Each structure stands twice: as structure tokens, then as C-alpha cells.
Amino acid sequence: MPKKSIREMSNLEKKHYSLEAKTFRSTIMGALILGLAALIIGLGIYTYTLVHQYITEAFNLSKSAAAILQEVVDVEPLADGVMTDYHAMSDSEREQTGTDAYRARFSDYTKREDYQKIRDVFDKFANAVDVDDVYLAMYDRNTDALVYMADHDDDPETCVYPLDWDAVSEKEIAKFLNWDGEGEVYHIEKTENYGWLCTSGVPIKNDMGQTVAFVLSDISLANVANGMKGFFGSYFLCMVILVIIVAILMAKHMKKTLATPINRVAQTAEEYVRDRRSGDKNTEHFAKLNIRTGDEIENLSLIMADMERDLKEHEENLTKVTAEKERISTELSLATRIQSAMLPSIYPAFPERSEFDIYASMDPAKEVGGDFYDFFLVDDDHLCTVIADVSGKGIPAALFMMASRIIIANNAKMGKSPAQILTDTNAAICANNKEEMFVTVWVGILELSTGKLTAANAGHEFPTLKPANGKFMLYKDKHGFVIGGMDGIRYKEYEIQLQPGAKVFLYTDGVPEATDAEGELFGTERMLDALNGDPNAKPELILKNVRGAVDAFVKDAEQFDDLTMLCVEYRGNADPDADQTGAET
């Protein structure tokens, strides 16, 4: 604490002891402590997650390969032959493992049909999954060895052959031979040749339930260490920059919201005392402060302003109320324009692309709505389309809609699949959803070169499809749970092959649930009739036909729900100016 009073301090001392400086120092210290703690926790979580991912990948590969092997080849004869020859050798003979003479002695195994079939199965799996090796082997308790039987690797430097063996620990042998089939069996160990290695696998048993071999997969954990180094460096740099930025912003914020208002109150008090002593009857000193900090400082200024109120208080309050209503009306109008500007609204949307045509519209029930649509090119060959419906109406739904749209778009532009987009979006929203709002979402990614549409549905309305030479019909896909409804949900996706001339029509429940004056719903049947009135029309006309049918049905009845539609036509490599008859090619 300073020994001098503030009136005795120099300007430099006042700045050193100011609230701004104290806030800056406190923020630096607090942020560094929290950042270091978060770094330690983050590194632990990152390492655990990455290692577990590798373990699961290796185990699932072994499990799948074992299942295929049992379908296409009988492993037992090869396994019995290898282990019989292994046990028949002396210790000195086993010491020759890996030599040319040793491998030539047992080269007949590599010419067997069952050996080739096993390698073919392993090749297919190893090429499809990022593992270092997948092979067939058996643990031998008597010699603490892993005896190899077949390996997919073709590299002479790293490949193992039948009756090659490696010494392994008793712990690893016990893990695999005593596994009860529950969970995932794996062993992580630092090896002399391969460094840190994760081995996971499943047993293959004969008709008597005896284990004759293991399908094993190896994954190097070197990437974990490299990832930790990169993560630490990036995190530390970001933390330092963020701490400095936050400290500066907090200091400026405290100056704006605390130091400056206090100084203004003190200065106004001095003016008030001076004017009162001089006989000035001006009563507008504190009323002119207009401090809006939302805390005790604002309360102090208001209490002092109460001393200066006069008979004009009612008129001033009325003026404030009127101005506030005008402000709210202006802000609502601005919010409507902002929301409309966030959605794609320039058509044709992609005039340079002839493979497809797309059109969408959104009419909110109130000034702002909770429905939204989106479409964009993830890359030159993939078009992402989204349509969604947020629970509720008005400003809350609009805010939730904007956040949901941004999260979905960010995940999609990272190249994720529709199912993963919904899964990651749900996790992000559930992480901070205190108002317990939710949103139904349909996401589809169209591969423009092939017409393959991959889609996922989170509780949204069924999409409507028109085959190349047919009419629109509902496609009753399987719904996942709504986004924001429950954390931990994983969504599934499906594929539809579109031919040139095919169309996909998406909508929110505002279309089938449009209600006339008697309370009757428009329904999906009327919607399909409107779509099939001219199924070969361009997407823009398709939407106008449906909207016209809805308006004719509800007539003068009030629109109770947002009405959002999107239609995309897949043209493939067809001439965009040609007449689209809808014929398949």
C-alpha cells in the first residue's frame, strides 16, 4: 500500500497505483496460472484421447480381419503346423530366426494356399486403415515368445515370415492369453526396433474353443509424442499472446467502466459544491452524467441524481419510454435485415457451375425467425446444403439460429461427413445450452461429379426427392435426435444416388403445418401435389409453386410458423441451357 495520499502523489505514482495498472498486473498473474493449469490438463487429455483412438483403431482392425479370416480360410492347419515346427526346434535353432537359412528352411509355408489367402485379407485391411502392420501370430508361454505365421508387409527389411519370432514380456503374453473377451485387449511397450508400439488383437479359436492364433495389429505411438510437442508449442505461444491481449483489454475495460466513471462522479461533485457555494441553482449536474455501468457506481450516480430531480421527471420518463420503443423497433428492423443478409440470397447462386441449380427462401412468422437454410461449396466437387428449424420464435430463436448456422457451417467447411457435422455441432451446442433450446437439422453433401448425396437427419422433416424421370415423393429417412437435446449423441448418415435431372426439396414444418382459418393443416399430401404440379420446373419455380399453394390454402389466416424451403436440382454434366425433361442417363 502507498504511504502517500493520492493528492501527494506524482502523476507517475498515480498511474502506478491506478485501478487500470492493478487490473493489468492481476490479470497477467491469474491468466498465467490458469493457462499453465489448462496446459497440463490439456496435454493429459490430448495424450489419453489420441492413444485411446489408436488402440481402438488397431483393435477394431484386428477384430474385423479375424471375422473375415474365419469366413474365407481355415487358419488352424497353418497355425498348428507353425507351432509344431517351432516347438520341435532346439534353442540354438531358434536363435537363427531372421537369417536366410532359417527362413529358407520354412519357406514352404509361404507357398501354401491358406497362407496366401490370409495375406490377401490382411492387405485389404491394412491399406484401408492407418496401421503400421497387421499379422497372424501366436504367443508361446514356454519360451516367452511371439511366433509369427503370416504378415501383410512386402518390405524384406521389416516383413516377418512363418516361424520368425520375437521375445515378449510375460505381461503381454498374460494379457492376450487370459483375455476374457470383454473390452479391448492391447499392450503398449517401448521396443528396441520400433520405439513405442501399441499392439492390439483378437484370438482365433478352433471348434473346441481353443486359441490357435491371434490376429494382431501394430500402431506406432511416435505420432503421439510429436503431437504433444506441437500442441505444447502452439498452446504456449497462444497462451502468452492471449494473456497479454486479455490483460490490456481488461485494463482498458476497468478504466472505462470503473476508473473513468468514478472520476466523473468526483468531478461532478466538485462542480456541484462549487455552484452551490456560488448560489447557482442549476440542478442538472448528476443527471447529465448518464453513467451506465450496471453496478454500484451507476447506483451511486443515480442516487445523487435523485437529489436534483424536479417536476419535469414525468415528462422526461415519458420521453425516454418513447425513445426506447423507437430504439427497439429500429433494432428489430435491423435484426431482420441482418438475419436475411446472413442467408444466401443472391441467385443464381453459382452461375459458373452447370452441374446443379439451387434456390431457397425463408419467410419468418415474426420480425425474425428461427428457421434457416444454407448452401455452399465445401470444395470444387462437393456442395453442402443445410435446412434447420430452431425451437421457439422471435429474438431468442434468431440468436440460437445464427449460432447454430455458424457452428454447422464451420464443421462442414472442415470437410467432415454429414453425420460428423451433426455430432460435433450437437456437442458444441450442448456444452453451453442453459436455455435448453434445440434445433432440427438436415445436412446433405452432394458429390457433383458422381451425383452421390450423403445426408444425415437430426429430427428434421423427411426430405422430398424427385428421381430423374419421376415425381416428387417423401424419402422417409431415419431420424437422429434433435441438436441440443442430449449430449453424446452420435448421428448416422445415408447415401442416395442422384441421376441428372433429379431434384431434392427440403422444407421446415412451417410448410405442412400451415393452418387455415378453420384450423386444418396444409399437410404433406398437398405439398406433394404442389410439387408434382410441374415437377420438371426449375428450383426457383418449384418454391414459388409450393408457396402459392400454401397461400391459396391459408388465405387470410395468420402465419404462425416460419416457412423455409430449399430445392436443388442435380444436372451432372448436362447442358445447363437444355430443357430438363427429367430423364435418367
XYZ file of N, CA and C in Angstrom, residues 61-246:
558
model
N -9.571 -53.092 -36.233
C -8.997 -53.684 -37.441
C -8.767 -55.179 -37.238
N -8.158 -55.545 -36.098
C -7.888 -56.957 -35.824
C -9.185 -57.745 -35.722
N -10.158 -57.155 -35.072
C -11.437 -57.839 -34.900
C -12.106 -58.096 -36.246
N -12.091 -57.087 -37.112
C -12.715 -57.234 -38.429
C -11.953 -58.238 -39.279
N -10.622 -58.163 -39.250
C -9.813 -59.084 -40.039
C -10.016 -60.519 -39.571
N -10.111 -60.723 -38.242
C -10.331 -62.072 -37.713
C -11.666 -62.626 -38.166
N -12.689 -61.761 -38.172
C -14.013 -62.216 -38.602
C -14.009 -62.632 -40.070
N -13.304 -61.868 -40.904
C -13.230 -62.211 -42.325
C -12.427 -63.495 -42.537
N -11.312 -63.625 -41.792
C -10.497 -64.823 -41.929
C -11.294 -66.090 -41.634
N -12.100 -66.060 -40.595
C -12.872 -67.234 -40.222
C -13.930 -67.570 -41.258
N -14.241 -66.598 -42.111
C -15.228 -66.848 -43.161
C -14.586 -67.416 -44.425
N -13.333 -67.015 -44.721
C -12.761 -67.351 -46.025
C -11.663 -68.415 -45.963
N -11.101 -68.686 -44.778
C -9.993 -69.627 -44.715
C -9.944 -70.276 -43.340
N -9.480 -71.518 -43.305
C -9.290 -72.241 -42.052
C -7.859 -71.992 -41.589
N -7.711 -71.227 -40.520
C -6.395 -70.824 -40.036
C -5.711 -71.946 -39.265
N -6.476 -72.869 -38.702
C -5.937 -73.854 -37.768
C -4.816 -74.709 -38.357
N -4.940 -75.234 -39.605
C -3.839 -76.065 -40.130
C -2.508 -75.318 -40.193
N -2.539 -74.076 -40.675
C -1.307 -73.298 -40.735
C -0.763 -73.038 -39.331
N -1.644 -72.667 -38.398
C -1.213 -72.356 -37.039
C -0.628 -73.598 -36.367
N -1.303 -74.735 -36.501
C -0.801 -75.961 -35.873
C 0.556 -76.351 -36.446
N 0.701 -76.224 -37.762
C 1.970 -76.582 -38.380
C 3.113 -75.704 -37.899
N 2.871 -74.394 -37.844
C 3.913 -73.466 -37.406
C 4.319 -73.751 -35.964
N 3.340 -73.900 -35.061
C 3.665 -74.095 -33.649
C 4.321 -75.464 -33.423
N 3.914 -76.479 -34.208
C 4.549 -77.801 -34.072
C 6.024 -77.721 -34.447
N 6.322 -77.066 -35.585
C 7.720 -76.913 -36.000
C 8.507 -76.063 -35.017
N 7.842 -75.043 -34.457
C 8.525 -74.165 -33.501
C 8.929 -74.950 -32.256
N 8.018 -75.736 -31.726
C 8.316 -76.497 -30.513
C 9.324 -77.604 -30.777
N 9.402 -78.062 -32.046
C 10.335 -79.145 -32.366
C 11.788 -78.647 -32.451
N 11.984 -77.364 -32.560
C 13.335 -76.814 -32.684
C 14.006 -76.705 -31.325
N 15.299 -76.781 -31.363
C 16.079 -76.540 -30.147
C 16.276 -75.043 -29.970
N 16.783 -74.689 -28.780
C 17.019 -73.272 -28.507
C 18.034 -72.683 -29.477
N 19.050 -73.430 -29.807
C 20.075 -72.920 -30.734
C 19.510 -72.723 -32.131
N 18.603 -73.610 -32.525
C 17.983 -73.446 -33.836
C 17.081 -72.211 -33.864
N 16.387 -71.975 -32.771
C 15.501 -70.796 -32.720
C 16.295 -69.496 -32.766
N 17.530 -69.550 -32.259
C 18.352 -68.342 -32.254
C 18.705 -67.872 -33.662
N 18.501 -68.721 -34.666
C 18.811 -68.363 -36.047
C 17.661 -67.609 -36.730
N 16.612 -67.279 -35.971
C 15.445 -66.627 -36.571
C 15.835 -65.353 -37.316
N 15.245 -65.169 -38.483
C 15.512 -63.988 -39.294
C 16.616 -64.161 -40.304
N 17.426 -65.220 -40.186
C 18.501 -65.449 -41.147
C 17.929 -66.070 -42.421
N 18.699 -65.955 -43.512
C 18.239 -66.513 -44.791
C 18.073 -68.023 -44.701
N 19.010 -68.691 -44.020
C 18.926 -70.141 -43.899
C 17.693 -70.563 -43.103
N 17.449 -69.816 -42.049
C 16.285 -70.133 -41.199
C 14.992 -69.985 -41.992
N 14.883 -68.900 -42.725
C 13.652 -68.661 -43.479
C 13.524 -69.622 -44.663
N 14.646 -69.998 -45.265
C 14.584 -70.954 -46.373
C 14.093 -72.311 -45.882
N 14.437 -72.634 -44.650
C 14.016 -73.921 -44.072
C 12.502 -74.034 -43.993
N 11.842 -72.900 -43.756
C 10.379 -72.937 -43.595
C 9.658 -72.189 -44.713
N 10.326 -72.061 -45.839
C 9.737 -71.292 -46.938
C 8.508 -71.953 -47.542
N 8.338 -73.274 -47.319
C 7.165 -73.956 -47.892
C 5.853 -73.364 -47.369
N 5.892 -72.794 -46.170
C 4.660 -72.207 -45.632
C 4.168 -71.058 -46.493
N 5.101 -70.295 -47.067
C 4.701 -69.123 -47.851
C 4.074 -69.507 -49.182
N 4.209 -70.791 -49.590
C 3.633 -71.239 -50.852
C 2.251 -71.858 -50.676
N 1.837 -71.984 -49.447
C 0.537 -72.611 -49.176
C -0.607 -71.673 -49.574
N -1.695 -72.282 -49.979
C -2.873 -71.514 -50.411
C -3.486 -70.742 -49.248
N -3.564 -71.419 -48.066
C -4.176 -70.722 -46.922
C -3.320 -69.543 -46.484
N -1.985 -69.638 -46.618
C -1.102 -68.520 -46.284
C -1.374 -67.330 -47.207
N -1.529 -67.575 -48.497
C -1.788 -66.505 -49.454
C -3.147 -65.846 -49.196
N -4.130 -66.663 -48.869
C -5.452 -66.088 -48.576
C -5.402 -65.175 -47.348
N -4.677 -65.614 -46.336
C -4.546 -64.790 -45.121
C -3.890 -63.457 -45.457
N -2.813 -63.498 -46.261
C -2.125 -62.260 -46.624
C -3.023 -61.339 -47.453
N -3.838 -61.937 -48.338
C -4.752 -61.123 -49.149
C -5.734 -60.377 -48.257
N -6.270 -61.072 -47.249
C -7.209 -60.412 -46.315
C -6.507 -59.291 -45.572
N -5.289 -59.549 -45.098
C -4.561 -58.531 -44.349
C -4.236 -57.324 -45.217
N -3.892 -57.549 -46.485
C -3.563 -56.446 -47.391
C -4.732 -55.490 -47.525
N -5.920 -56.053 -47.697
C -7.108 -55.196 -47.875
C -7.367 -54.348 -46.640
N -7.217 -54.932 -45.470
C -7.479 -54.173 -44.248
C -6.375 -53.173 -43.960
N -5.132 -53.555 -44.143
C -4.016 -52.663 -43.834
C -4.005 -51.455 -44.745
N -4.419 -51.621 -46.004
C -4.460 -50.489 -46.937
C -5.608 -49.544 -46.641
N -6.633 -50.045 -45.959
C -7.815 -49.218 -45.688
C -7.699 -48.450 -44.379
N -6.818 -48.884 -43.476
C -6.715 -48.272 -42.155
C -5.261 -47.897 -41.896
N -5.072 -46.812 -41.154
C -3.722 -46.296 -40.889
C -3.079 -47.063 -39.730
N -2.551 -48.252 -40.023
C -1.802 -49.040 -39.044
C -0.443 -49.348 -39.638
N 0.517 -49.682 -38.765
C 1.852 -49.992 -39.239
C 1.966 -51.435 -39.714
N 1.244 -52.351 -39.088
C 1.353 -53.741 -39.507
C 0.150 -54.514 -38.992
N -0.281 -55.525 -39.740
C -1.313 -56.463 -39.313
C -0.825 -57.859 -39.689
N -0.879 -58.803 -38.741
C -0.249 -60.090 -38.967
C -0.921 -61.160 -38.118
N -0.584 -62.415 -38.410
C -1.103 -63.574 -37.675
C 0.051 -64.165 -36.879
N -0.166 -64.381 -35.576
C 0.901 -64.889 -34.721
C 0.279 -65.599 -33.517
N 1.161 -66.235 -32.725
C 0.694 -66.943 -31.530
C 1.697 -66.736 -30.414
N 1.189 -66.498 -29.192
C 2.044 -66.341 -28.024
C 2.392 -67.720 -27.453
N 3.648 -67.906 -27.114
C 4.103 -69.166 -26.537
C 4.582 -68.916 -25.115
N 3.885 -69.490 -24.133
C 4.228 -69.264 -22.724
C 5.578 -69.896 -22.363
N 5.878 -71.051 -22.962
C 7.083 -71.786 -22.565
C 8.359 -71.023 -22.876
N 8.360 -70.283 -23.984
C 9.584 -69.580 -24.396
C 9.450 -68.065 -24.328
N 8.297 -67.589 -23.815
C 8.055 -66.128 -23.761
C 8.317 -65.490 -25.112
N 7.669 -66.044 -26.134
C 7.916 -65.569 -27.495
C 6.595 -65.370 -28.230
N 6.654 -64.488 -29.221
C 5.554 -64.303 -30.145
C 5.982 -64.922 -31.473
N 5.317 -65.989 -31.877
C 5.698 -66.746 -33.069
C 4.822 -66.279 -34.231
N 5.468 -65.812 -35.314
C 4.734 -65.259 -36.442
C 4.317 -66.369 -37.417
N 3.160 -66.136 -38.063
C 2.620 -67.096 -39.019
C 2.381 -66.469 -40.396
N 1.906 -65.242 -40.429
C 1.663 -64.562 -41.711
C 1.683 -63.067 -41.477
N 2.204 -62.333 -42.462
C 2.347 -60.889 -42.352
C 2.001 -60.268 -43.705
N 1.264 -59.117 -43.671
C 0.888 -58.490 -44.939
C 2.037 -57.690 -45.548
N 3.056 -57.354 -44.763
C 4.133 -56.473 -45.201
C 4.953 -57.135 -46.316
N 5.260 -56.384 -47.388
C 6.062 -56.881 -48.500
C 7.510 -56.405 -48.445
N 7.838 -55.528 -47.484
C 9.184 -54.977 -47.396
C 10.113 -56.012 -46.746
N 11.147 -56.493 -47.456
C 12.040 -57.518 -46.882
C 12.712 -57.057 -45.597
N 12.899 -55.739 -45.419
C 13.586 -55.228 -44.247
C 12.720 -55.330 -42.989
N 11.404 -55.239 -43.149
C 10.509 -55.209 -41.989
C 9.556 -56.382 -41.922
N 9.427 -57.144 -43.017
C 8.466 -58.247 -43.060
C 8.929 -59.409 -42.179
N 7.975 -60.102 -41.565
C 8.264 -61.321 -40.816
C 7.650 -62.500 -41.558
N 8.296 -63.664 -41.433
C 7.886 -64.857 -42.151
C 7.460 -65.938 -41.157
N 6.815 -66.991 -41.643
C 6.398 -68.067 -40.753
C 7.575 -68.619 -39.958
N 7.368 -68.773 -38.638
C 8.308 -69.248 -37.637
C 9.352 -68.220 -37.236
N 9.328 -66.993 -37.808
C 10.069 -65.896 -37.186
C 9.441 -65.637 -35.822
N 10.251 -65.180 -34.875
C 9.687 -64.929 -33.543
C 10.428 -63.783 -32.865
N 9.743 -63.181 -31.916
C 10.315 -62.108 -31.099
C 10.042 -62.417 -29.638
N 11.016 -62.104 -28.793
C 10.803 -62.248 -27.349
C 9.838 -61.165 -26.870
N 8.893 -61.554 -26.056
C 7.923 -60.608 -25.499
C 7.848 -60.806 -23.999
N 7.289 -59.843 -23.322
C 7.218 -59.897 -21.864
C 6.109 -60.835 -21.399
N 6.277 -61.342 -20.194
C 5.240 -62.197 -19.608
C 3.930 -61.427 -19.438
N 4.055 -60.130 -19.188
C 2.861 -59.301 -19.012
C 2.032 -59.264 -20.282
N 2.698 -59.099 -21.437
C 1.983 -59.071 -22.710
C 1.336 -60.423 -23.006
N 2.088 -61.508 -22.760
C 1.539 -62.843 -23.009
C 0.297 -63.080 -22.156
N 0.383 -62.699 -20.871
C -0.752 -62.919 -19.972
C -1.973 -62.106 -20.407
N -1.751 -60.888 -20.873
C -2.871 -60.046 -21.309
C -3.672 -60.720 -22.416
N -2.963 -61.217 -23.424
C -3.660 -61.756 -24.588
C -4.205 -63.157 -24.340
N -3.408 -64.044 -23.695
C -3.863 -65.417 -23.499
C -4.948 -65.519 -22.431
N -4.988 -64.564 -21.495
C -6.001 -64.603 -20.433
C -7.183 -63.682 -20.702
N -7.216 -63.061 -21.897
C -8.309 -62.118 -22.205
C -9.649 -62.847 -22.203
N -10.652 -62.236 -21.523
C -11.979 -62.868 -21.403
C -12.974 -62.395 -22.458
N -12.497 -61.599 -23.419
C -13.389 -61.143 -24.484
C -14.108 -59.843 -24.176
N -13.920 -59.274 -22.981
C -14.581 -58.024 -22.614
C -13.642 -56.852 -22.861
N -14.167 -55.789 -23.456
C -13.367 -54.596 -23.705
C -12.365 -54.805 -24.831
N -11.295 -54.030 -24.788
C -10.265 -54.086 -25.821
C -8.962 -54.571 -25.192
N -8.343 -55.548 -25.803
C -7.067 -56.059 -25.300
C -5.940 -55.423 -26.111
N -4.962 -54.885 -25.397
C -3.838 -54.229 -26.065
C -2.636 -54.197 -25.126
N -1.489 -53.924 -25.689
C -0.265 -53.809 -24.897
C 0.600 -52.710 -25.503
N 1.032 -51.788 -24.660
C 1.889 -50.689 -25.097
C 3.261 -50.883 -24.472
N 4.273 -50.859 -25.313
C 5.628 -51.114 -24.820
C 6.634 -50.427 -25.730
N 7.745 -50.012 -25.155
C 8.817 -49.420 -25.944
C 9.718 -50.540 -26.438
N 9.732 -50.726 -27.760
C 10.520 -51.803 -28.353
C 11.856 -51.274 -28.860
N 12.801 -52.182 -29.016
C 14.134 -51.786 -29.468
C 14.129 -51.349 -30.921
N 13.333 -52.026 -31.749
C 13.350 -51.746 -33.188
C 12.359 -50.672 -33.611
N 11.234 -50.583 -32.910
C 10.147 -49.718 -33.396
C 9.770 -48.601 -32.426
N 10.473 -48.480 -31.315
C 10.119 -47.441 -30.361
C 8.820 -47.801 -29.643
N 8.075 -46.784 -29.226
C 6.812 -47.039 -28.535
C 5.804 -47.622 -29.519
N 5.256 -48.784 -29.158
C 4.381 -49.520 -30.068
C 3.159 -50.010 -29.304
N 2.011 -49.869 -29.944
C 0.754 -50.383 -29.379
C 0.334 -51.613 -30.186
N 0.260 -52.751 -29.503
C -0.180 -53.993 -30.142
C -1.557 -54.358 -29.606
N -2.487 -54.589 -30.530
C -3.841 -54.974 -30.137
C -4.306 -56.084 -31.068
N -5.182 -56.934 -30.567
C -5.637 -58.021 -31.415
C -6.707 -58.864 -30.772
N -7.156 -59.858 -31.511
C -8.187 -60.770 -31.048
C -7.773 -62.203 -31.385
N -8.224 -63.171 -30.588
C -7.845 -64.561 -30.838
C -8.717 -65.203 -31.902
N -8.159 -66.203 -32.573
C -8.920 -67.085 -33.459
C -8.951 -68.459 -32.802
N -10.152 -68.987 -32.603
C -10.294 -70.242 -31.880
C -10.809 -71.328 -32.816
N -10.469 -72.598 -32.470
C -10.955 -73.732 -33.250
C -12.327 -74.167 -32.747
N -12.808 -75.262 -33.277
C -14.149 -75.725 -32.921
C -14.261 -76.118 -31.455
N -13.140 -76.426 -30.816
C -13.158 -76.822 -29.409
C -12.989 -75.637 -28.473
N -12.952 -74.443 -29.071
C -12.827 -73.236 -28.258
C -11.408 -72.937 -27.832
N -10.420 -73.605 -28.416
C -9.022 -73.363 -28.073
C -8.432 -72.297 -28.997
N -7.633 -71.416 -28.435
C -6.988 -70.363 -29.220
C -5.838 -70.952 -30.013
N -5.892 -70.779 -31.325
C -4.836 -71.322 -32.195
C -3.926 -70.215 -32.727
N -4.428 -68.976 -32.722
C -3.608 -67.865 -33.232
C -4.271 -66.550 -32.832
N -3.536 -65.461 -33.046
C -4.058 -64.123 -32.813
C -3.888 -63.300 -34.089
N -4.932 -62.540 -34.422
C -4.790 -61.502 -35.441
C -4.370 -60.234 -34.710
N -3.177 -59.735 -34.973
C -2.594 -58.619 -34.230
C -2.342 -57.437 -35.161
N -2.480 -56.240 -34.594
C -2.199 -55.003 -35.330
C -1.244 -54.155 -34.519
N -0.274 -53.554 -35.173
C 0.700 -52.674 -34.523
C 0.509 -51.253 -35.011
N 0.506 -50.322 -34.078
C 0.472 -48.892 -34.415
C 1.570 -48.190 -33.629
N 2.427 -47.454 -34.324
C 3.489 -46.707 -33.667
C 2.907 -45.493 -32.966
N 3.365 -45.275 -31.743
C 2.884 -44.131 -30.975
C 3.826 -42.938 -31.086
N 4.702 -42.964 -32.085
C 5.607 -41.821 -32.272
C 4.831 -40.552 -32.568
N 3.676 -40.704 -33.252
C 2.868 -39.519 -33.584
C 2.328 -38.838 -32.339
N 2.124 -39.633 -31.258
C 1.626 -39.036 -30.015
C 2.653 -38.059 -29.457
N 3.909 -38.507 -29.411
C 4.967 -37.634 -28.894
C 5.130 -36.396 -29.761
N 5.121 -36.597 -31.068
C 5.246 -35.446 -31.970
C 4.068 -34.498 -31.808
N 2.865 -35.090 -31.655
C 1.683 -34.256 -31.476
C 1.739 -33.462 -30.182
N 2.267 -34.086 -29.111
C 2.386 -33.381 -27.836
C 3.332 -32.194 -27.947
N 4.447 -32.403 -28.670
C 5.401 -31.299 -28.832
C 4.758 -30.137 -29.592
N 4.084 -30.482 -30.702
C 3.420 -29.429 -31.478
C 2.338 -28.743 -30.687
N 1.550 -29.544 -29.945
C 0.466 -28.985 -29.135
C 1.008 -28.047 -28.067
N 2.109 -28.476 -27.387
C 2.683 -27.651 -26.329
C 3.186 -26.322 -26.881
N 3.914 -26.401 -27.999
C 4.463 -25.167 -28.563
C 3.383 -24.199 -28.997
N 2.375 -24.717 -29.715
C 1.298 -23.854 -30.198
C 0.500 -23.292 -29.035
N 0.204 -24.149 -28.061
C -0.607 -23.708 -26.919
C 0.120 -22.636 -26.110
N 1.432 -22.866 -25.866
C 2.179 -21.916 -25.053
C 2.254 -20.548 -25.728
N 2.518 -20.557 -27.032
C 2.590 -19.291 -27.761
C 1.248 -18.574 -27.728
N 0.178 -19.329 -27.995
C -1.158 -18.725 -27.983
C -1.505 -18.203 -26.593
N -1.103 -18.966 -25.562
C -1.416 -18.550 -24.201
C -0.739 -17.221 -23.857
N 0.539 -17.095 -24.218
C 1.259 -15.852 -23.915
C 0.620 -14.659 -24.629
N 0.316 -14.858 -25.913
C -0.308 -13.768 -26.670
C -1.668 -13.428 -26.094
N -2.443 -14.471 -25.774
C -3.789 -14.248 -25.238
C -3.747 -13.554 -23.882
N -2.791 -13.950 -23.021
C -2.675 -13.330 -21.700
C -2.394 -11.835 -21.832
N -1.483 -11.498 -22.730
C -1.148 -10.076 -22.911
C -2.349 -9.298 -23.441
N -3.027 -9.884 -24.446
C -4.193 -9.200 -25.028
C -5.293 -9.027 -23.984
N -5.570 -10.112 -23.243
C -6.625 -10.045 -22.222
C -6.279 -9.021 -21.153
